[in-house]
Coordinates of C-alpha atoms in Angstrom, one line a residue:
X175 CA 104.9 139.3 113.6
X176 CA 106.3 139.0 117.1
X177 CA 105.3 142.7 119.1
X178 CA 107.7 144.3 121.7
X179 CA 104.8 146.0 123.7
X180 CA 104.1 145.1 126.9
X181 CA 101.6 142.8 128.0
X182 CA 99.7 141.1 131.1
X183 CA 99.8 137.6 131.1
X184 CA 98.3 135.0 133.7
X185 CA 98.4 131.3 133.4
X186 CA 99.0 128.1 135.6
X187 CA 101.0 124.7 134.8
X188 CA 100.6 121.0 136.1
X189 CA 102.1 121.7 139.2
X190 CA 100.5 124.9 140.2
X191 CA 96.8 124.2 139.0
X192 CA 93.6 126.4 140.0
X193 CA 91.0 125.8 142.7
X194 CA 88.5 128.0 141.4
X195 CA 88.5 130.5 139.0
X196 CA 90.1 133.4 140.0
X197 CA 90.3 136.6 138.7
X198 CA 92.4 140.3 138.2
X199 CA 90.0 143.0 139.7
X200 CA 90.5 146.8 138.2
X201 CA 90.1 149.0 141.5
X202 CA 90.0 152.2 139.9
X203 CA 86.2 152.0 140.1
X204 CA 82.8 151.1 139.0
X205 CA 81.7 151.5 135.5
X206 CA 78.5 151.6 134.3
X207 CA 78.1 152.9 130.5
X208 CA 81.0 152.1 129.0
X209 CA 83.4 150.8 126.1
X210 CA 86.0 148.9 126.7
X211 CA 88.5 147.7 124.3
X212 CA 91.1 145.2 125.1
X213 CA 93.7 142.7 123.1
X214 CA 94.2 139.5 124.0
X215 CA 95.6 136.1 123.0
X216 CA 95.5 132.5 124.6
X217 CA 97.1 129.0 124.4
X218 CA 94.8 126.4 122.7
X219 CA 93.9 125.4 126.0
X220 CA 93.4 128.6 127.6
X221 CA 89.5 129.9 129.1
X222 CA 89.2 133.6 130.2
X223 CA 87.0 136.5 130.3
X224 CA 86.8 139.9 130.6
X225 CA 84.0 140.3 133.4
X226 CA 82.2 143.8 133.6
X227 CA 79.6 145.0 135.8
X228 CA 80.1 142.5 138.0
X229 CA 81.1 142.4 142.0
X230 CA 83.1 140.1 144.1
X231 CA 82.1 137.0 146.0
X232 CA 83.6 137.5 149.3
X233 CA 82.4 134.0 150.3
X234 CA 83.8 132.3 147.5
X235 CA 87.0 134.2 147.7
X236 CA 88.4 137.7 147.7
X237 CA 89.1 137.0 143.8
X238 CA 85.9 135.6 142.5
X239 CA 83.4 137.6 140.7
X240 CA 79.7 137.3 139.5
X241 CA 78.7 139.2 136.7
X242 CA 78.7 139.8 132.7
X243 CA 81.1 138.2 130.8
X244 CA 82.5 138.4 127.0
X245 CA 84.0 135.1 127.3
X246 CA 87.0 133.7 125.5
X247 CA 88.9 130.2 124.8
X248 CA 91.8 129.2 123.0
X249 CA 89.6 126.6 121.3
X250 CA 87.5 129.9 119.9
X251 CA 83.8 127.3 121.2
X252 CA 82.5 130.1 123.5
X253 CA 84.7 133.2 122.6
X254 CA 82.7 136.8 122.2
X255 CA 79.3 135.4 123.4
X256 CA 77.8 137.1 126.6
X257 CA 78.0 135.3 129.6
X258 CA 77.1 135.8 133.4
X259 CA 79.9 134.3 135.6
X260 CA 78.0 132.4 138.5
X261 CA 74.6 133.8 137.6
X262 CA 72.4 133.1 134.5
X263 CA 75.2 131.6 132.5
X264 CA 74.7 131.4 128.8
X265 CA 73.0 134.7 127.7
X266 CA 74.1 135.2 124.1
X267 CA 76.5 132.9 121.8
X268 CA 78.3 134.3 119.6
X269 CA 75.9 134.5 116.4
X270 CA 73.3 135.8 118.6
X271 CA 71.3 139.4 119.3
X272 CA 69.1 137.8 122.8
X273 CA 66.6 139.4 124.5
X274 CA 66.2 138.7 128.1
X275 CA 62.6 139.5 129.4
X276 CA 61.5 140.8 132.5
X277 CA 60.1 137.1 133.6
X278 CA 63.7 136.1 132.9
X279 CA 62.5 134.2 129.6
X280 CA 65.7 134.3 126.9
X281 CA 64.8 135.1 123.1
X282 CA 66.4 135.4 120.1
X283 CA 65.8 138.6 118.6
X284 CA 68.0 138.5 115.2
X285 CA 71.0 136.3 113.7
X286 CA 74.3 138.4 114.1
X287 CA 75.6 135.2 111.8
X288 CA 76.7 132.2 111.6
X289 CA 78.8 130.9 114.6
X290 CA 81.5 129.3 112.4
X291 CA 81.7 131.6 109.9
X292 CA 82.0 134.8 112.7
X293 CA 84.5 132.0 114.6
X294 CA 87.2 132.6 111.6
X295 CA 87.3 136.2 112.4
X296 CA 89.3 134.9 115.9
X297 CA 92.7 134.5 115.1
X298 CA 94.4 131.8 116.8
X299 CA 98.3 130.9 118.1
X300 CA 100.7 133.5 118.8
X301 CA 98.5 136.5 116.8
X302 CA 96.4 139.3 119.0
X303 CA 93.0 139.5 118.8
X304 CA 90.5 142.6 120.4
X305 CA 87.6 142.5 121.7
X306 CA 85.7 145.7 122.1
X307 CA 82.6 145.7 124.9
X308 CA 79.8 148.1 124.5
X309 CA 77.6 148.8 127.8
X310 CA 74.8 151.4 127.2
X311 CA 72.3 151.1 129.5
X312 CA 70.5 147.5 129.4
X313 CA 72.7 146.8 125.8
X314 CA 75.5 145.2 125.7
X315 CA 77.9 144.2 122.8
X316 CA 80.5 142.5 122.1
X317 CA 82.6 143.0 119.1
X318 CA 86.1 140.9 118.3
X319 CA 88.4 142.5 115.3
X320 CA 85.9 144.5 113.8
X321 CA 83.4 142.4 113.8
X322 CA 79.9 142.1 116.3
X323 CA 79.9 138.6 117.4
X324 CA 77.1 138.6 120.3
X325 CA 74.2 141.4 121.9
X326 CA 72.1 141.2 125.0
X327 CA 69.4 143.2 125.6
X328 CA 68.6 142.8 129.5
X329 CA 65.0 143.2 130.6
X330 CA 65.3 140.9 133.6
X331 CA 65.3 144.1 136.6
X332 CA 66.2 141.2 139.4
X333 CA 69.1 139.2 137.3
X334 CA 70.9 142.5 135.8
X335 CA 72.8 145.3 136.3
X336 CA 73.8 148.6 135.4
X337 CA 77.0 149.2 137.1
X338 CA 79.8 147.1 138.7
X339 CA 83.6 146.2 138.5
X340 CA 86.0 145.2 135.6
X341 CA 88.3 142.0 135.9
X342 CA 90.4 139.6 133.7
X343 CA 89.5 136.0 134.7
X344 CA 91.9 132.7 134.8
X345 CA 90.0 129.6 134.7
X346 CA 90.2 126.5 136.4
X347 CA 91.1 123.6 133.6
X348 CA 94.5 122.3 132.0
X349 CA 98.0 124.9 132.2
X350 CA 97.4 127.8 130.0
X351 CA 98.5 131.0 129.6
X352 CA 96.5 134.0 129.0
X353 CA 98.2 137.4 127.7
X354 CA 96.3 140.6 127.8
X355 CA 97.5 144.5 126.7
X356 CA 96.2 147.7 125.3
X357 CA 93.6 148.0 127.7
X358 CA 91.3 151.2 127.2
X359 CA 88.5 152.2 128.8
X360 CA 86.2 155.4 127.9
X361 CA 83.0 155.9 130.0
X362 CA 80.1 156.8 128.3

């Protein structure tokens, strides 16, 4: 059913399209080990992320970010896997436990699943979803309703890090909207 509470929504239409992909920076701090739990819920042709220890590309724009990403879509093609927004890109899909070695060489460590089968624990349309991020030192987790839908191990000292800001992206790409609420965060 329908919820009264409050939420944060961002989303753009034909008239008013995207540049680049901007996104809402949290400027109460840096995090470092962490969980973060957040609900969320997007148009079919919606693309957003929750970034986390990431930091802000001034040249780009005083709203762009580079860092970790749990990645989400309304299509539910890239949503829970572990991403790095304008960095190493693809890092763990959802299905996935990845290793990333110190010469920067991706692994597979362990199946978390198959990607369809974790894909129909997403709901779609006008029901919320959660996604809970775990960050404990080079570990990282992401888990959708109960569920653990992508890991990254980062061994890569150059390409990773252990502390940076939280944001909500908006992605370039066709009008969407993007609703977020329920945000908690609990340092570890």
């Amino acid at each position: 059913g329908a919820s009264t509470r409050p939420s944060s929504f961002a989303g753009t239409t034909a008239e008013r399209p995207l540049k680049q992909n901007t996104f809402l920076i949290w400027r109460g701090g840096s995090v470092r080990d962490f969980e973060l739990k957040v609900e969320f819920r997007l148009t079919a042709a919606a693309n957003s992320g929750v970034q986390y220890r990431s930091v802000v590309v001034p040249e780009v724009s005083q709203w762009a970010m580079r860092g970790y990403q749990a990645d989400m879509d309304g299509a539910n093609t890239h949503t829970a896997m572990v991403y790095e927004e304008r960095g190493r890109g693809f890092l763990a899909v959802r299905g996935m436990f990845n290793r990333v070695a110190a010469d920067k060489t991706i692994k597979q460590v362990a199946t978390l699943g198959d990607q369809e089968a974790l894909k129909a624990f997403i709901k779609t349309g006008a029901e919320w979803n959660q996604i809970h991020i775990i960050a404990k030192g080079n570990t990282l987790i992401h888990v959708v309703n109960g569920h653990v839908m992508a890991m990254l191990l980062d061994e890569e000292p150059e390409g990773r890090a252990m502390e940076g800001l939280l944001g909500i992206q908006l992605h370039v790409g066709k009008p969407m909207k993007n609703e977020f609420r329920s945000i908690l965060l609990k340092r570890l």
